Amino acid sequence: MQEIIDATELFVKQELAGAEGGHDWWHIYRVWQQSRHIASKEQVDMLVVELAALLHDIADSKFHNGDEQVGPAKAEAFLQTQPVPQHIIDHVVSIIKHISFKGGHNNGGFYSPELAVVQDADRLDALGAVGIARAFNYGGFKNRALYDPAITPQLNMTKEEYKHSAAPTINHFYEKLLLLKDRMNTETGKMLAEERHAFMEAYLAQFYKEWNGEV
Ligand code: ADP
Ligand code: NI
């Protein structure tokens, strides 16, 4: 089992060489470690959790013209080169297809305790100090403003509208990041999300004070 994990780690590192800072190998590393942590308190198949965490962002649709098939297909092709039973491959690929929070609460009909763990770990990486860093990094990558008091956050945007929105990065906190704590699956995930949420609230309060020259 360890050989399979090691080979997967190597494959993912190679595939993600040169990726944007918020979606690079270190995002995968953090989600992998956090998945192991959360999984240690759940009844799950650790091989499925580790493989899904390692392979979950192998080809993000944002960077492949919106094509959501590339990632799962690449993951499946790789796993077939490894001594992994087909039912495990199928499970890992289903997790990769359904992990993204873009669809909101609805996971398109697929659910498993292993998906719950990896999805929580992926969501946690969008929160807290690291989540803030990733948001501004992504905003910079897209050449977005940090903040614009005249552009108010839009809730309930469709997926397409959201993708084409040029809203400042601060809006992303209200449109997505601050909503995540209520969507966690596991008890460990909920607890960690509460902490990171509180940290982001404090960060935003300080941000506005600095913006207005109050501190
Ligand atoms: P995932 O890759 O986990 O499915 P996303 O691709 O939506 O999730 O987001 C990955 C990271 O990029 C997160 O940290 C998220 O906050 C950040 N991000 C996504 N969209 C935006 C945006 N419009 N503005 C700022 N950050 C964003
Ligand atoms: Ni991810």
PDB file of N, CA, C and O in Angstrom, residues 123-181:
ATOM      1  N   ARG A 123     -12.060  21.810   1.676  1.00  0.00           N
ATOM      2  CA  ARG A 123     -12.729  23.046   2.081  1.00  0.00           C
ATOM      3  C   ARG A 123     -11.919  23.783   3.146  1.00  0.00           C
ATOM      4  O   ARG A 123     -11.827  25.012   3.123  1.00  0.00           O
ATOM      5  N   LEU A 124     -11.349  23.035   4.077  1.00  0.00           N
ATOM      6  CA  LEU A 124     -10.545  23.683   5.131  1.00  0.00           C
ATOM      7  C   LEU A 124      -9.378  24.456   4.537  1.00  0.00           C
ATOM      8  O   LEU A 124      -8.981  25.498   5.063  1.00  0.00           O
ATOM      9  N   ASP A 125      -8.838  23.973   3.437  1.00  0.00           N
ATOM     10  CA  ASP A 125      -7.688  24.650   2.830  1.00  0.00           C
ATOM     11  C   ASP A 125      -8.091  25.970   2.165  1.00  0.00           C
ATOM     12  O   ASP A 125      -7.237  26.756   1.784  1.00  0.00           O
ATOM     13  N   ALA A 126      -9.407  26.194   2.011  1.00  0.00           N
ATOM     14  CA  ALA A 126      -9.875  27.479   1.488  1.00  0.00           C
ATOM     15  C   ALA A 126     -10.146  28.455   2.635  1.00  0.00           C
ATOM     16  O   ALA A 126     -10.517  29.598   2.404  1.00  0.00           O
ATOM     17  N   LEU A 127      -9.993  28.001   3.885  1.00  0.00           N
ATOM     18  CA  LEU A 127     -10.296  28.826   5.064  1.00  0.00           C
ATOM     19  C   LEU A 127      -9.027  29.179   5.840  1.00  0.00           C
ATOM     20  O   LEU A 127      -7.959  28.621   5.596  1.00  0.00           O
ATOM     21  N   GLY A 128      -9.183  30.083   6.796  1.00  0.00           N
ATOM     22  CA  GLY A 128      -8.077  30.421   7.690  1.00  0.00           C
ATOM     23  C   GLY A 128      -6.955  31.155   6.986  1.00  0.00           C
ATOM     24  O   GLY A 128      -7.126  31.726   5.902  1.00  0.00           O
ATOM     25  N   ALA A 129      -5.785  31.148   7.615  1.00  0.00           N
ATOM     26  CA  ALA A 129      -4.634  31.906   7.110  1.00  0.00           C
ATOM     27  C   ALA A 129      -4.246  31.442   5.708  1.00  0.00           C
ATOM     28  O   ALA A 129      -3.992  32.264   4.811  1.00  0.00           O
ATOM     29  N   VAL A 130      -4.225  30.132   5.513  1.00  0.00           N
ATOM     30  CA  VAL A 130      -3.877  29.606   4.188  1.00  0.00           C
ATOM     31  C   VAL A 130      -4.970  29.959   3.179  1.00  0.00           C
ATOM     32  O   VAL A 130      -4.678  30.360   2.042  1.00  0.00           O
ATOM     33  N   GLY A 131      -6.220  29.850   3.592  1.00  0.00           N
ATOM     34  CA  GLY A 131      -7.326  30.178   2.694  1.00  0.00           C
ATOM     35  C   GLY A 131      -7.261  31.624   2.229  1.00  0.00           C
ATOM     36  O   GLY A 131      -7.505  31.923   1.050  1.00  0.00           O
ATOM     37  N   ILE A 132      -6.919  32.533   3.141  1.00  0.00           N
ATOM     38  CA  ILE A 132      -6.798  33.953   2.788  1.00  0.00           C
ATOM     39  C   ILE A 132      -5.672  34.129   1.770  1.00  0.00           C
ATOM     40  O   ILE A 132      -5.824  34.803   0.751  1.00  0.00           O
ATOM     41  N   ALA A 133      -4.548  33.488   2.025  1.00  0.00           N
ATOM     42  CA  ALA A 133      -3.409  33.574   1.098  1.00  0.00           C
ATOM     43  C   ALA A 133      -3.801  33.053  -0.279  1.00  0.00           C
ATOM     44  O   ALA A 133      -3.500  33.673  -1.306  1.00  0.00           O
ATOM     45  N   ARG A 134      -4.519  31.928  -0.312  1.00  0.00           N
ATOM     46  CA  ARG A 134      -4.919  31.353  -1.599  1.00  0.00           C
ATOM     47  C   ARG A 134      -5.882  32.271  -2.341  1.00  0.00           C
ATOM     48  O   ARG A 134      -5.798  32.407  -3.557  1.00  0.00           O
ATOM     49  N   ALA A 135      -6.810  32.862  -1.607  1.00  0.00           N
ATOM     50  CA  ALA A 135      -7.789  33.734  -2.266  1.00  0.00           C
ATOM     51  C   ALA A 135      -7.095  34.926  -2.932  1.00  0.00           C
ATOM     52  O   ALA A 135      -7.361  35.236  -4.093  1.00  0.00           O
ATOM     53  N   PHE A 136      -6.187  35.565  -2.206  1.00  0.00           N
ATOM     54  CA  PHE A 136      -5.510  36.730  -2.806  1.00  0.00           C
ATOM     55  C   PHE A 136      -4.550  36.309  -3.919  1.00  0.00           C
ATOM     56  O   PHE A 136      -4.348  37.043  -4.889  1.00  0.00           O
ATOM     57  N   ASN A 137      -3.981  35.143  -3.772  1.00  0.00           N
ATOM     58  CA  ASN A 137      -3.111  34.645  -4.842  1.00  0.00           C
ATOM     59  C   ASN A 137      -3.919  34.403  -6.123  1.00  0.00           C
ATOM     60  O   ASN A 137      -3.511  34.782  -7.218  1.00  0.00           O
ATOM     61  N   TYR A 138      -5.093  33.796  -5.946  1.00  0.00           N
ATOM     62  CA  TYR A 138      -5.951  33.513  -7.101  1.00  0.00           C
ATOM     63  C   TYR A 138      -6.447  34.826  -7.717  1.00  0.00           C
ATOM     64  O   TYR A 138      -6.462  34.993  -8.942  1.00  0.00           O
ATOM     65  N   GLY A 139      -6.838  35.775  -6.855  1.00  0.00           N
ATOM     66  CA  GLY A 139      -7.276  37.085  -7.334  1.00  0.00           C
ATOM     67  C   GLY A 139      -6.176  37.778  -8.132  1.00  0.00           C
ATOM     68  O   GLY A 139      -6.430  38.396  -9.166  1.00  0.00           O
ATOM     69  N   GLY A 140      -4.946  37.675  -7.652  1.00  0.00           N
ATOM     70  CA  GLY A 140      -3.812  38.267  -8.365  1.00  0.00           C
ATOM     71  C   GLY A 140      -3.585  37.588  -9.697  1.00  0.00           C
ATOM     72  O   GLY A 140      -3.364  38.246 -10.724  1.00  0.00           O
ATOM     73  N   PHE A 141      -3.699  36.271  -9.695  1.00  0.00           N
ATOM     74  CA  PHE A 141      -3.567  35.470 -10.920  1.00  0.00           C
ATOM     75  C   PHE A 141      -4.583  35.932 -11.966  1.00  0.00           C
ATOM     76  O   PHE A 141      -4.312  35.994 -13.161  1.00  0.00           O
ATOM     77  N   LYS A 142      -5.779  36.326 -11.483  1.00  0.00           N
ATOM     78  CA  LYS A 142      -6.860  36.789 -12.368  1.00  0.00           C
ATOM     79  C   LYS A 142      -6.856  38.315 -12.517  1.00  0.00           C
ATOM     80  O   LYS A 142      -7.799  38.878 -13.077  1.00  0.00           O
ATOM     81  N   ASN A 143      -5.852  38.966 -11.935  1.00  0.00           N
ATOM     82  CA  ASN A 143      -5.733  40.429 -11.989  1.00  0.00           C
ATOM     83  C   ASN A 143      -6.946  41.146 -11.379  1.00  0.00           C
ATOM     84  O   ASN A 143      -7.410  42.166 -11.889  1.00  0.00           O
ATOM     85  N   ARG A 144      -7.486  40.597 -10.294  1.00  0.00           N
ATOM     86  CA  ARG A 144      -8.627  41.222  -9.622  1.00  0.00           C
ATOM     87  C   ARG A 144      -8.151  42.260  -8.612  1.00  0.00           C
ATOM     88  O   ARG A 144      -7.057  42.129  -8.055  1.00  0.00           O
ATOM     89  N   ALA A 145      -9.034  43.237  -8.320  1.00  0.00           N
ATOM     90  CA  ALA A 145      -8.758  44.195  -7.251  1.00  0.00           C
ATOM     91  C   ALA A 145      -8.804  43.467  -5.909  1.00  0.00           C
ATOM     92  O   ALA A 145      -9.470  42.436  -5.772  1.00  0.00           O
ATOM     93  N   LEU A 146      -8.094  44.014  -4.909  1.00  0.00           N
ATOM     94  CA  LEU A 146      -8.185  43.449  -3.559  1.00  0.00           C
ATOM     95  C   LEU A 146      -9.590  43.669  -3.027  1.00  0.00           C
ATOM     96  O   LEU A 146     -10.250  42.748  -2.532  1.00  0.00           O
ATOM     97  N   TYR A 147     -10.051  44.925  -3.142  1.00  0.00           N
ATOM     98  CA  TYR A 147     -11.323  45.319  -2.533  1.00  0.00           C
ATOM     99  C   TYR A 147     -11.818  46.559  -3.253  1.00  0.00           C
ATOM    100  O   TYR A 147     -11.013  47.380  -3.698  1.00  0.00           O
ATOM    101  N   ASP A 148     -13.143  46.687  -3.379  1.00  0.00           N
ATOM    102  CA  ASP A 148     -13.743  47.895  -3.927  1.00  0.00           C
ATOM    103  C   ASP A 148     -15.065  48.096  -3.202  1.00  0.00           C
ATOM    104  O   ASP A 148     -16.009  47.322  -3.402  1.00  0.00           O
ATOM    105  N   PRO A 149     -15.142  49.118  -2.339  1.00  0.00           N
ATOM    106  CA  PRO A 149     -16.357  49.304  -1.525  1.00  0.00           C
ATOM    107  C   PRO A 149     -17.605  49.487  -2.386  1.00  0.00           C
ATOM    108  O   PRO A 149     -18.723  49.252  -1.909  1.00  0.00           O
ATOM    109  N   ALA A 150     -17.441  49.888  -3.655  1.00  0.00           N
ATOM    110  CA  ALA A 150     -18.611  50.134  -4.505  1.00  0.00           C
ATOM    111  C   ALA A 150     -19.178  48.856  -5.108  1.00  0.00           C
ATOM    112  O   ALA A 150     -20.303  48.841  -5.600  1.00  0.00           O
ATOM    113  N   ILE A 151     -18.406  47.774  -5.071  1.00  0.00           N
ATOM    114  CA  ILE A 151     -18.891  46.515  -5.668  1.00  0.00           C
ATOM    115  C   ILE A 151     -19.296  45.556  -4.547  1.00  0.00           C
ATOM    116  O   ILE A 151     -18.457  45.011  -3.846  1.00  0.00           O
ATOM    117  N   THR A 152     -20.603  45.391  -4.368  1.00  0.00           N
ATOM    118  CA  THR A 152     -21.068  44.574  -3.240  1.00  0.00           C
ATOM    119  C   THR A 152     -21.095  43.087  -3.618  1.00  0.00           C
ATOM    120  O   THR A 152     -21.317  42.744  -4.774  1.00  0.00           O
ATOM    121  N   PRO A 153     -20.885  42.224  -2.629  1.00  0.00           N
ATOM    122  CA  PRO A 153     -20.901  40.779  -2.904  1.00  0.00           C
ATOM    123  C   PRO A 153     -22.256  40.321  -3.443  1.00  0.00           C
ATOM    124  O   PRO A 153     -23.296  40.829  -3.035  1.00  0.00           O
ATOM    125  N   GLN A 154     -22.238  39.374  -4.372  1.00  0.00           N
ATOM    126  CA  GLN A 154     -23.459  38.832  -4.975  1.00  0.00           C
ATOM    127  C   GLN A 154     -23.647  37.405  -4.506  1.00  0.00           C
ATOM    128  O   GLN A 154     -22.868  36.526  -4.842  1.00  0.00           O
ATOM    129  N   LEU A 155     -24.719  37.195  -3.742  1.00  0.00           N
ATOM    130  CA  LEU A 155     -25.006  35.806  -3.363  1.00  0.00           C
ATOM    131  C   LEU A 155     -25.866  35.193  -4.467  1.00  0.00           C
ATOM    132  O   LEU A 155     -26.440  35.908  -5.283  1.00  0.00           O
ATOM    133  N   ASN A 156     -25.937  33.883  -4.513  1.00  0.00           N
ATOM    134  CA  ASN A 156     -26.790  33.171  -5.481  1.00  0.00           C
ATOM    135  C   ASN A 156     -26.425  33.380  -6.942  1.00  0.00           C
ATOM    136  O   ASN A 156     -27.287  33.352  -7.804  1.00  0.00           O
ATOM    137  N   MET A 157     -25.145  33.601  -7.236  1.00  0.00           N
ATOM    138  CA  MET A 157     -24.740  33.654  -8.640  1.00  0.00           C
ATOM    139  C   MET A 157     -24.748  32.237  -9.207  1.00  0.00           C
ATOM    140  O   MET A 157     -24.467  31.276  -8.492  1.00  0.00           O
ATOM    141  N   THR A 158     -25.061  32.122 -10.494  1.00  0.00           N
ATOM    142  CA  THR A 158     -24.940  30.799 -11.121  1.00  0.00           C
ATOM    143  C   THR A 158     -23.449  30.513 -11.314  1.00  0.00           C
ATOM    144  O   THR A 158     -22.617  31.412 -11.238  1.00  0.00           O
ATOM    145  N   LYS A 159     -23.160  29.251 -11.591  1.00  0.00           N
ATOM    146  CA  LYS A 159     -21.780  28.823 -11.789  1.00  0.00           C
ATOM    147  C   LYS A 159     -21.104  29.633 -12.895  1.00  0.00           C
ATOM    148  O   LYS A 159     -19.978  30.088 -12.756  1.00  0.00           O
ATOM    149  N   GLU A 160     -21.842  29.848 -13.996  1.00  0.00           N
ATOM    150  CA  GLU A 160     -21.293  30.595 -15.140  1.00  0.00           C
ATOM    151  C   GLU A 160     -21.028  32.045 -14.768  1.00  0.00           C
ATOM    152  O   GLU A 160     -19.973  32.597 -15.068  1.00  0.00           O
ATOM    153  N   GLU A 161     -22.017  32.664 -14.102  1.00  0.00           N
ATOM    154  CA  GLU A 161     -21.864  34.067 -13.689  1.00  0.00           C
ATOM    155  C   GLU A 161     -20.652  34.200 -12.770  1.00  0.00           C
ATOM    156  O   GLU A 161     -19.868  35.126 -12.893  1.00  0.00           O
ATOM    157  N   TYR A 162     -20.538  33.232 -11.860  1.00  0.00           N
ATOM    158  CA  TYR A 162     -19.441  33.285 -10.901  1.00  0.00           C
ATOM    159  C   TYR A 162     -18.099  33.214 -11.596  1.00  0.00           C
ATOM    160  O   TYR A 162     -17.169  33.949 -11.290  1.00  0.00           O
ATOM    161  N   LYS A 163     -18.023  32.342 -12.577  1.00  0.00           N
ATOM    162  CA  LYS A 163     -16.767  32.136 -13.301  1.00  0.00           C
ATOM    163  C   LYS A 163     -16.331  33.414 -14.010  1.00  0.00           C
ATOM    164  O   LYS A 163     -15.157  33.729 -14.090  1.00  0.00           O
ATOM    165  N   HIS A 164     -17.305  34.156 -14.540  1.00  0.00           N
ATOM    166  CA  HIS A 164     -16.966  35.350 -15.320  1.00  0.00           C
ATOM    167  C   HIS A 164     -16.974  36.626 -14.488  1.00  0.00           C
ATOM    168  O   HIS A 164     -16.681  37.701 -14.999  1.00  0.00           O
ATOM    169  N   SER A 165     -17.306  36.491 -13.218  1.00  0.00           N
ATOM    170  CA  SER A 165     -17.325  37.671 -12.364  1.00  0.00           C
ATOM    171  C   SER A 165     -15.909  38.196 -12.160  1.00  0.00           C
ATOM    172  O   SER A 165     -14.975  37.425 -11.969  1.00  0.00           O
ATOM    173  N   ALA A 166     -15.775  39.519 -12.233  1.00  0.00           N
ATOM    174  CA  ALA A 166     -14.452  40.115 -12.030  1.00  0.00           C
ATOM    175  C   ALA A 166     -14.413  40.802 -10.668  1.00  0.00           C
ATOM    176  O   ALA A 166     -13.662  41.745 -10.444  1.00  0.00           O
ATOM    177  N   ALA A 167     -15.259  40.348  -9.764  1.00  0.00           N
ATOM    178  CA  ALA A 167     -15.392  40.989  -8.460  1.00  0.00           C
ATOM    179  C   ALA A 167     -14.072  40.950  -7.689  1.00  0.00           C
ATOM    180  O   ALA A 167     -13.270  40.042  -7.866  1.00  0.00           O
ATOM    181  N   PRO A 168     -13.879  41.961  -6.824  1.00  0.00           N
ATOM    182  CA  PRO A 168     -12.661  41.988  -6.011  1.00  0.00           C
ATOM    183  C   PRO A 168     -12.564  40.762  -5.103  1.00  0.00           C
ATOM    184  O   PRO A 168     -13.590  40.150  -4.762  1.00  0.00           O
ATOM    185  N   THR A 169     -11.359  40.454  -4.686  1.00  0.00           N
ATOM    186  CA  THR A 169     -11.142  39.233  -3.903  1.00  0.00           C
ATOM    187  C   THR A 169     -11.881  39.239  -2.567  1.00  0.00           C
ATOM    188  O   THR A 169     -12.370  38.202  -2.119  1.00  0.00           O
ATOM    189  N   ILE A 170     -12.011  40.411  -1.936  1.00  0.00           N
ATOM    190  CA  ILE A 170     -12.746  40.458  -0.654  1.00  0.00           C
ATOM    191  C   ILE A 170     -14.172  39.907  -0.823  1.00  0.00           C
ATOM    192  O   ILE A 170     -14.700  39.244   0.063  1.00  0.00           O
ATOM    193  N   ASN A 171     -14.776  40.149  -1.990  1.00  0.00           N
ATOM    194  CA  ASN A 171     -16.136  39.641  -2.205  1.00  0.00           C
ATOM    195  C   ASN A 171     -16.205  38.122  -2.131  1.00  0.00           C
ATOM    196  O   ASN A 171     -17.223  37.555  -1.740  1.00  0.00           O
ATOM    197  N   HIS A 172     -15.126  37.482  -2.530  1.00  0.00           N
ATOM    198  CA  HIS A 172     -15.076  36.010  -2.518  1.00  0.00           C
ATOM    199  C   HIS A 172     -15.299  35.451  -1.110  1.00  0.00           C
ATOM    200  O   HIS A 172     -15.871  34.372  -0.951  1.00  0.00           O
ATOM    201  N   PHE A 173     -14.896  36.217  -0.099  1.00  0.00           N
ATOM    202  CA  PHE A 173     -15.118  35.767   1.286  1.00  0.00           C
ATOM    203  C   PHE A 173     -16.618  35.600   1.546  1.00  0.00           C
ATOM    204  O   PHE A 173     -17.049  34.618   2.144  1.00  0.00           O
ATOM    205  N   TYR A 174     -17.402  36.597   1.082  1.00  0.00           N
ATOM    206  CA  TYR A 174     -18.848  36.571   1.354  1.00  0.00           C
ATOM    207  C   TYR A 174     -19.587  35.642   0.410  1.00  0.00           C
ATOM    208  O   TYR A 174     -20.607  35.057   0.767  1.00  0.00           O
ATOM    209  N   GLU A 175     -19.075  35.531  -0.804  1.00  0.00           N
ATOM    210  CA  GLU A 175     -19.756  34.707  -1.807  1.00  0.00           C
ATOM    211  C   GLU A 175     -19.481  33.224  -1.583  1.00  0.00           C
ATOM    212  O   GLU A 175     -20.263  32.381  -1.991  1.00  0.00           O
ATOM    213  N   LYS A 176     -18.375  32.901  -0.948  1.00  0.00           N
ATOM    214  CA  LYS A 176     -18.030  31.496  -0.806  1.00  0.00           C
ATOM    215  C   LYS A 176     -17.409  31.118   0.541  1.00  0.00           C
ATOM    216  O   LYS A 176     -17.924  30.263   1.244  1.00  0.00           O
ATOM    217  N   LEU A 177     -16.303  31.776   0.891  1.00  0.00           N
ATOM    218  CA  LEU A 177     -15.497  31.271   2.009  1.00  0.00           C
ATOM    219  C   LEU A 177     -16.249  31.259   3.341  1.00  0.00           C
ATOM    220  O   LEU A 177     -16.156  30.292   4.098  1.00  0.00           O
ATOM    221  N   LEU A 178     -17.004  32.338   3.620  1.00  0.00           N
ATOM    222  CA  LEU A 178     -17.690  32.393   4.918  1.00  0.00           C
ATOM    223  C   LEU A 178     -18.917  31.472   4.957  1.00  0.00           C
ATOM    224  O   LEU A 178     -19.532  31.294   6.008  1.00  0.00           O
ATOM    225  N   LEU A 179     -19.272  30.883   3.821  1.00  0.00           N
ATOM    226  CA  LEU A 179     -20.416  29.962   3.787  1.00  0.00           C
ATOM    227  C   LEU A 179     -19.996  28.523   4.058  1.00  0.00           C
ATOM    228  O   LEU A 179     -20.828  27.655   4.315  1.00  0.00           O
ATOM    229  N   LEU A 180     -18.699  28.278   4.004  1.00  0.00           N
ATOM    230  CA  LEU A 180     -18.229  26.885   4.039  1.00  0.00           C
ATOM    231  C   LEU A 180     -18.378  26.209   5.399  1.00  0.00           C
ATOM    232  O   LEU A 180     -18.590  25.000   5.466  1.00  0.00           O
ATOM    233  N   LYS A 181     -18.287  26.958   6.472  1.00  0.00           N
ATOM    234  CA  LYS A 181     -18.323  26.315   7.792  1.00  0.00           C
ATOM    235  C   LYS A 181     -19.640  25.564   8.030  1.00  0.00           C
ATOM    236  O   LYS A 181     -19.677  24.596   8.778  1.00  0.00           O
TER     237      LYS A 181
END
